mmCIF file of C-alpha atoms and ligand atoms in Angstrom:
data_model
loop_
_atom_site.group_PDB
_atom_site.id
_atom_site.type_symbol
_atom_site.label_atom_id
_atom_site.label_comp_id
_atom_site.label_asym_id
_atom_site.label_seq_id
_atom_site.Cartn_x
_atom_site.Cartn_y
_atom_site.Cartn_z
ATOM 1 C CA MET A 172 49.637 -52.597 16.964
ATOM 2 C CA ASP A 173 47.980 -49.365 15.835
ATOM 3 C CA SER A 174 47.621 -50.552 12.255
ATOM 4 C CA PHE A 175 46.238 -53.942 13.384
ATOM 5 C CA ILE A 176 43.611 -52.195 15.504
ATOM 6 C CA GLN A 177 42.883 -49.715 12.742
ATOM 7 C CA THR A 178 42.317 -52.491 10.195
ATOM 8 C CA HIS A 179 40.009 -54.381 12.517
ATOM 9 C CA GLU A 180 38.192 -51.331 13.823
ATOM 10 C CA PRO A 181 34.764 -52.208 12.382
ATOM 11 C CA VAL A 182 34.927 -55.753 13.793
ATOM 12 C CA ILE A 183 36.059 -54.525 17.231
ATOM 13 C CA ARG A 184 33.286 -51.948 17.346
ATOM 14 C CA LEU A 185 30.549 -54.270 16.108
ATOM 15 C CA THR A 186 31.542 -57.077 18.473
ATOM 16 C CA ALA A 187 31.561 -54.685 21.433
ATOM 17 C CA PHE A 188 28.231 -53.222 20.333
ATOM 18 C CA PHE A 189 26.439 -56.570 20.054
ATOM 19 C CA ALA A 190 27.951 -57.984 23.247
ATOM 20 C CA ILE A 191 26.970 -54.961 25.326
ATOM 21 C CA PHE A 192 23.591 -54.672 23.628
ATOM 22 C CA ALA A 193 22.761 -58.286 24.483
ATOM 23 C CA ALA A 194 23.999 -57.953 28.073
ATOM 24 C CA MET A 195 22.016 -54.755 28.681
ATOM 25 C CA ALA A 196 18.857 -56.125 27.026
ATOM 26 C CA LEU A 197 18.954 -59.176 29.307
ATOM 27 C CA TRP A 198 19.610 -57.028 32.368
ATOM 28 C CA GLU A 199 16.630 -54.799 31.460
ATOM 29 C CA LEU A 200 14.401 -57.869 31.216
ATOM 30 C CA ARG A 201 15.546 -59.232 34.564
ATOM 31 C CA ALA A 202 15.597 -56.039 36.640
ATOM 32 C CA PRO A 203 13.684 -53.193 34.976
ATOM 33 C CA ARG A 204 13.731 -49.799 36.695
ATOM 34 C CA ARG A 205 10.480 -48.445 35.218
ATOM 35 C CA VAL A 206 7.463 -49.938 33.487
ATOM 36 C CA LEU A 207 7.702 -49.082 29.772
ATOM 37 C CA THR A 208 4.707 -47.159 28.429
ATOM 38 C CA VAL A 209 5.140 -47.364 24.644
ATOM 39 C CA SER A 210 5.167 -50.618 22.669
ATOM 40 C CA LYS A 211 8.702 -51.931 22.585
ATOM 41 C CA PRO A 212 8.663 -53.190 18.950
ATOM 42 C CA ARG A 213 7.567 -49.735 17.798
ATOM 43 C CA ARG A 214 10.215 -47.872 19.812
ATOM 44 C CA TRP A 215 12.969 -50.353 19.050
ATOM 45 C CA SER A 216 12.309 -50.310 15.313
ATOM 46 C CA ALA A 217 12.374 -46.487 15.331
ATOM 47 C CA ASN A 218 15.499 -46.215 17.507
ATOM 48 C CA LEU A 219 17.426 -49.044 15.851
ATOM 49 C CA GLY A 220 16.324 -47.833 12.411
ATOM 50 C CA LEU A 221 18.023 -44.535 13.257
ATOM 51 C CA VAL A 222 21.169 -46.401 14.341
ATOM 52 C CA ALA A 223 21.315 -48.236 10.998
ATOM 53 C CA LEU A 224 20.683 -45.039 9.039
ATOM 54 C CA ASN A 225 23.291 -43.083 11.030
ATOM 55 C CA THR A 226 25.916 -45.809 10.725
ATOM 56 C CA LEU A 227 25.429 -45.961 6.976
ATOM 57 C CA LEU A 228 25.424 -42.182 6.629
ATOM 58 C CA LEU A 229 28.639 -41.812 8.627
ATOM 59 C CA ARG A 230 30.444 -44.384 6.490
ATOM 60 C CA LEU A 231 29.213 -42.695 3.314
ATOM 61 C CA VAL A 232 29.968 -39.104 4.300
ATOM 62 C CA PHE A 233 33.179 -39.726 6.237
ATOM 63 C CA PRO A 234 34.770 -42.879 4.809
ATOM 64 C CA VAL A 235 38.047 -42.352 6.698
ATOM 65 C CA ALA A 236 36.288 -41.645 10.012
ATOM 66 C CA ALA A 237 37.911 -40.484 13.216
ATOM 67 C CA VAL A 238 40.387 -43.372 13.291
ATOM 68 C CA GLY A 239 41.783 -42.505 9.859
ATOM 69 C CA LEU A 240 42.170 -38.869 10.857
ATOM 70 C CA SER A 241 44.032 -39.774 14.063
ATOM 71 C CA ALA A 242 46.434 -41.955 12.024
ATOM 72 C CA THR A 243 47.074 -39.060 9.615
ATOM 73 C CA ALA A 244 47.527 -36.633 12.534
ATOM 74 C CA ALA A 245 50.050 -38.998 14.157
ATOM 75 C CA GLY A 246 51.972 -39.366 10.881
ATOM 76 C CA ARG A 247 52.233 -35.606 10.388
ATOM 77 C CA GLY A 248 52.746 -34.610 14.015
ATOM 78 C CA TRP A 249 49.465 -32.695 14.282
ATOM 79 C CA GLY A 250 47.892 -32.083 17.669
ATOM 80 C CA LEU A 251 49.180 -31.564 21.209
ATOM 81 C CA LEU A 252 49.752 -35.202 22.139
ATOM 82 C CA ASN A 253 51.734 -35.777 18.934
ATOM 83 C CA GLN A 254 54.106 -32.978 19.989
ATOM 84 C CA VAL A 255 55.055 -34.402 23.378
ATOM 85 C CA THR A 256 56.480 -37.703 24.536
ATOM 86 C CA LEU A 257 54.561 -39.239 27.411
ATOM 87 C CA PRO A 258 54.242 -42.796 28.716
ATOM 88 C CA ALA A 259 51.672 -44.574 26.515
ATOM 89 C CA GLY A 260 49.243 -45.159 29.393
ATOM 90 C CA VAL A 261 49.320 -41.506 30.454
ATOM 91 C CA GLU A 262 48.748 -40.375 26.891
ATOM 92 C CA LEU A 263 45.853 -42.796 26.488
ATOM 93 C CA GLY A 264 44.248 -41.635 29.741
ATOM 94 C CA LEU A 265 44.673 -37.947 28.902
ATOM 95 C CA ALA A 266 43.215 -38.422 25.434
ATOM 96 C CA ILE A 267 40.155 -40.302 26.694
ATOM 97 C CA VAL A 268 39.450 -37.813 29.496
ATOM 98 C CA ALA A 269 39.903 -34.846 27.129
ATOM 99 C CA LEU A 270 37.616 -36.371 24.486
ATOM 100 C CA ASP A 271 35.026 -36.979 27.188
ATOM 101 C CA LEU A 272 35.161 -33.298 28.169
ATOM 102 C CA VAL A 273 34.610 -32.360 24.514
ATOM 103 C CA ILE A 274 31.523 -34.606 24.341
ATOM 104 C CA TRP A 275 30.189 -33.110 27.579
ATOM 105 C CA ALA A 276 30.664 -29.540 26.290
ATOM 106 C CA GLN A 277 29.085 -30.484 22.975
ATOM 107 C CA HIS A 278 26.028 -31.838 24.784
ATOM 108 C CA VAL A 279 25.644 -28.593 26.785
ATOM 109 C CA PHE A 280 25.961 -26.660 23.542
ATOM 110 C CA PHE A 281 23.276 -28.724 21.806
ATOM 111 C CA HIS A 282 20.880 -27.807 24.614
ATOM 112 C CA ALA A 283 21.807 -24.110 24.707
ATOM 113 C CA VAL A 284 21.675 -23.197 21.002
ATOM 114 C CA PRO A 285 18.076 -23.291 19.677
ATOM 115 C CA VAL A 286 18.888 -24.601 16.180
ATOM 116 C CA LEU A 287 21.013 -27.396 17.678
ATOM 117 C CA TRP A 288 18.356 -28.190 20.264
ATOM 118 C CA ARG A 289 15.923 -28.837 17.401
ATOM 119 C CA LEU A 290 18.216 -31.673 16.337
ATOM 120 C CA HIS A 291 19.050 -32.921 19.816
ATOM 121 C CA ARG A 292 15.402 -33.024 20.912
ATOM 122 C CA VAL A 293 15.056 -36.216 18.847
ATOM 123 C CA HIS A 294 17.137 -37.876 21.578
ATOM 124 C CA HIS A 295 14.795 -36.491 24.245
ATOM 125 C CA ALA A 296 11.569 -37.259 22.375
ATOM 126 C CA ASP A 297 11.671 -40.905 23.463
ATOM 127 C CA LEU A 298 8.834 -41.347 25.954
ATOM 128 C CA ASP A 299 10.456 -44.394 27.488
ATOM 129 C CA TYR A 300 14.056 -44.853 28.479
ATOM 130 C CA ASP A 301 16.061 -47.956 27.683
ATOM 131 C CA LEU A 302 19.311 -48.999 26.044
ATOM 132 C CA THR A 303 18.059 -48.070 22.566
ATOM 133 C CA THR A 304 17.389 -44.469 23.681
ATOM 134 C CA GLY A 305 21.162 -44.133 23.951
ATOM 135 C CA ALA A 306 21.524 -44.579 20.193
ATOM 136 C CA ARG A 307 18.611 -42.399 19.134
ATOM 137 C CA PHE A 308 20.058 -39.276 17.494
ATOM 138 C CA HIS A 309 19.103 -37.081 14.560
ATOM 139 C CA PRO A 310 21.374 -37.908 11.564
ATOM 140 C CA ILE A 311 22.534 -34.283 11.322
ATOM 141 C CA GLU A 312 23.496 -34.317 15.008
ATOM 142 C CA ILE A 313 25.551 -37.444 14.299
ATOM 143 C CA LEU A 314 27.324 -35.747 11.373
ATOM 144 C CA LEU A 315 27.968 -32.568 13.392
ATOM 145 C CA SER A 316 29.302 -34.678 16.282
ATOM 146 C CA MET A 317 31.755 -36.286 13.888
ATOM 147 C CA LEU A 318 32.974 -32.877 12.666
ATOM 148 C CA ILE A 319 33.458 -31.770 16.288
ATOM 149 C CA LYS A 320 35.360 -35.002 16.940
ATOM 150 C CA PHE A 321 37.559 -34.340 13.891
ATOM 151 C CA ALA A 322 38.369 -30.861 15.239
ATOM 152 C CA ALA A 323 39.147 -32.325 18.675
ATOM 153 C CA ILE A 324 41.464 -34.925 17.090
ATOM 154 C CA LEU A 325 43.333 -32.258 15.123
ATOM 155 C CA VAL A 326 43.862 -30.122 18.252
ATOM 156 C CA LEU A 327 44.535 -32.965 20.676
ATOM 157 C CA GLY A 328 46.329 -35.557 18.528
ATOM 158 C CA PRO A 329 45.077 -38.731 20.291
ATOM 159 C CA SER A 330 46.453 -42.076 19.093
ATOM 160 C CA VAL A 331 44.437 -44.466 16.922
ATOM 161 C CA VAL A 332 44.037 -46.765 19.941
ATOM 162 C CA ALA A 333 42.749 -43.885 22.079
ATOM 163 C CA VAL A 334 40.164 -42.901 19.471
ATOM 164 C CA ILE A 335 38.859 -46.452 19.021
ATOM 165 C CA LEU A 336 38.856 -47.116 22.747
ATOM 166 C CA PHE A 337 37.009 -43.859 23.368
ATOM 167 C CA GLU A 338 34.381 -44.662 20.758
ATOM 168 C CA VAL A 339 33.859 -48.174 22.114
ATOM 169 C CA ILE A 340 33.636 -46.847 25.692
ATOM 170 C CA LEU A 341 31.219 -44.069 24.679
ATOM 171 C CA ASN A 342 29.051 -46.544 22.810
ATOM 172 C CA ALA A 343 29.035 -48.973 25.728
ATOM 173 C CA MET A 344 28.407 -46.257 28.298
ATOM 174 C CA ALA A 345 25.554 -44.777 26.236
ATOM 175 C CA MET A 346 23.818 -48.163 26.291
ATOM 176 C CA PHE A 347 24.604 -48.631 29.990
ATOM 177 C CA ASN A 348 23.507 -45.224 31.235
ATOM 178 C CA HIS A 349 20.294 -45.277 29.197
ATOM 179 C CA GLY A 350 19.540 -48.729 30.558
ATOM 180 C CA ASN A 351 16.144 -49.320 32.143
ATOM 181 C CA VAL A 352 17.946 -51.191 34.877
ATOM 182 C CA HIS A 353 17.842 -51.185 38.613
ATOM 183 C CA LEU A 354 21.143 -50.803 40.406
ATOM 184 C CA PRO A 355 21.261 -51.137 44.192
ATOM 185 C CA GLU A 356 21.526 -47.623 45.644
ATOM 186 C CA ARG A 357 24.901 -48.239 47.293
ATOM 187 C CA LEU A 358 26.398 -49.543 44.075
ATOM 188 C CA ASP A 359 24.936 -46.582 42.157
ATOM 189 C CA ARG A 360 26.514 -44.183 44.678
ATOM 190 C CA ARG A 361 29.897 -45.856 44.378
ATOM 191 C CA LEU A 362 29.871 -45.967 40.593
ATOM 192 C CA ARG A 363 28.673 -42.381 40.395
ATOM 193 C CA ARG A 364 31.804 -41.085 42.080
ATOM 194 C CA LEU A 365 33.504 -41.776 38.784
ATOM 195 C CA LEU A 366 30.956 -42.736 36.133
ATOM 196 C CA VAL A 367 27.553 -41.684 34.841
ATOM 197 C CA THR A 368 24.991 -44.275 35.997
ATOM 198 C CA PRO A 369 21.510 -44.924 34.536
ATOM 199 C CA ASP A 370 19.849 -43.113 37.477
ATOM 200 C CA MET A 371 22.149 -40.135 36.971
ATOM 201 C CA HIS A 372 21.502 -39.745 33.248
ATOM 202 C CA ARG A 373 17.760 -40.461 33.511
ATOM 203 C CA VAL A 374 17.375 -37.152 35.379
ATOM 204 C CA HIS A 375 18.546 -35.446 32.158
ATOM 205 C CA HIS A 376 15.577 -36.953 30.257
ATOM 206 C CA SER A 377 12.983 -35.335 32.530
ATOM 207 C CA VAL A 378 10.317 -33.029 31.055
ATOM 208 C CA ALA A 379 11.170 -30.519 33.822
ATOM 209 C CA ALA A 380 13.505 -27.888 32.337
ATOM 210 C CA ASP A 381 15.779 -27.615 35.378
ATOM 211 C CA GLU A 382 16.251 -31.385 35.455
ATOM 212 C CA ALA A 383 16.802 -31.627 31.683
ATOM 213 C CA ASN A 384 19.498 -28.964 31.991
ATOM 214 C CA SER A 385 21.539 -31.107 34.339
ATOM 215 C CA ASN A 386 23.675 -34.258 34.109
ATOM 216 C CA PHE A 387 25.016 -33.735 30.582
ATOM 217 C CA GLY A 388 27.825 -36.281 31.004
ATOM 218 C CA PHE A 389 27.999 -39.612 29.205
ATOM 219 C CA ASN A 390 31.084 -41.243 30.699
ATOM 220 C CA LEU A 391 32.649 -39.406 33.641
ATOM 221 C CA SER A 392 30.398 -37.842 36.284
ATOM 222 C CA LEU A 393 33.208 -35.371 36.999
ATOM 223 C CA TRP A 394 32.236 -32.677 34.464
ATOM 224 C CA ASP A 395 28.732 -32.076 35.821
ATOM 225 C CA ARG A 396 30.070 -31.871 39.362
ATOM 226 C CA LEU A 397 32.871 -29.542 38.273
ATOM 227 C CA PHE A 398 30.680 -27.181 36.235
ATOM 228 C CA GLY A 399 27.716 -27.110 38.620
ATOM 229 C CA THR A 400 25.235 -29.023 36.466
ATOM 230 C CA TYR A 401 25.060 -32.106 38.671
ATOM 231 C CA ARG A 402 21.662 -33.169 40.027
ATOM 232 C CA ASP A 403 21.450 -36.148 42.295
ATOM 233 C CA GLN A 404 17.860 -37.374 41.818
ATOM 234 C CA PRO A 405 14.665 -36.361 39.981
ATOM 235 C CA ARG A 406 12.036 -34.597 42.128
ATOM 236 C CA GLY A 407 9.337 -37.115 41.211
ATOM 237 C CA GLY A 408 11.523 -40.165 41.876
ATOM 238 C CA HIS A 409 12.701 -42.519 39.140
ATOM 239 C CA ALA A 410 9.432 -44.411 38.855
ATOM 240 C CA GLY A 411 7.257 -41.290 38.995
ATOM 241 C CA MET A 412 9.194 -38.784 36.874
ATOM 242 C CA THR A 413 7.871 -37.928 33.393
ATOM 243 C CA LEU A 414 10.267 -38.485 30.519
ATOM 244 C CA GLY A 415 10.273 -36.570 27.251
ATOM 245 C CA ILE A 416 10.394 -32.973 26.041
ATOM 246 C CA GLY A 417 9.020 -30.251 28.307
ATOM 247 C CA ARG A 418 7.415 -27.028 27.173
ATOM 248 C CA ALA A 419 10.654 -25.020 26.822
HETATM 249 ZN ZN1 ZN B 432 20.467 -33.930 26.100
HETATM 250 ZN ZN1 ZN B 433 20.346 -39.365 26.934
#
């Protein structure tokens, strides 16, 4: 099973990417949350150009990628989860939740350390907010993220399936929670008990420093609540708030 998934990893990831991209793009057209201010072709070509560049760069610099490393770690017994025997579902859940915590901490770190913020501000420099914002990252941030993921895999020892599933979920959730979509408030509230919703993450893209330093999560809303960085709504409201980079 693991080797089948590992072999087909690029196909699984690409299929998931295109399916979710198409679904979110249609949803944004049907029920937009905000009026976009910058020309869409210009933003989309910049954001998707970065995606293409980053994808290529990752494959060139790290040909084995995270999946290959998790297979090696499993074979050699490296990492906590490769040292213990747990039911497969429990192990999968633990691995995904732990990897999500790593991503959350990494995001906080990229805001707190000035040299890292200079990379991460590319993500915040988008003056509009839609599904392509979720893929807009400086190439060096993408490479550093991969190194952090490698370290997490070596310490944690997640299975190949867990790593692929996590990457597909993260990719899907990044497109979802950057979506310029309108969710009914009650549904948003319900989803937010567990997951990061578009309204929750949009607060993080505010020019106001206190709002930008909140809601760092990508998948689970738990970490921001747990570590005191949760902010329910932007002061100016979702339609009125200003997106972008504030004056530090
Ligand atoms: Zn950020
Ligand atoms: Zn974001």
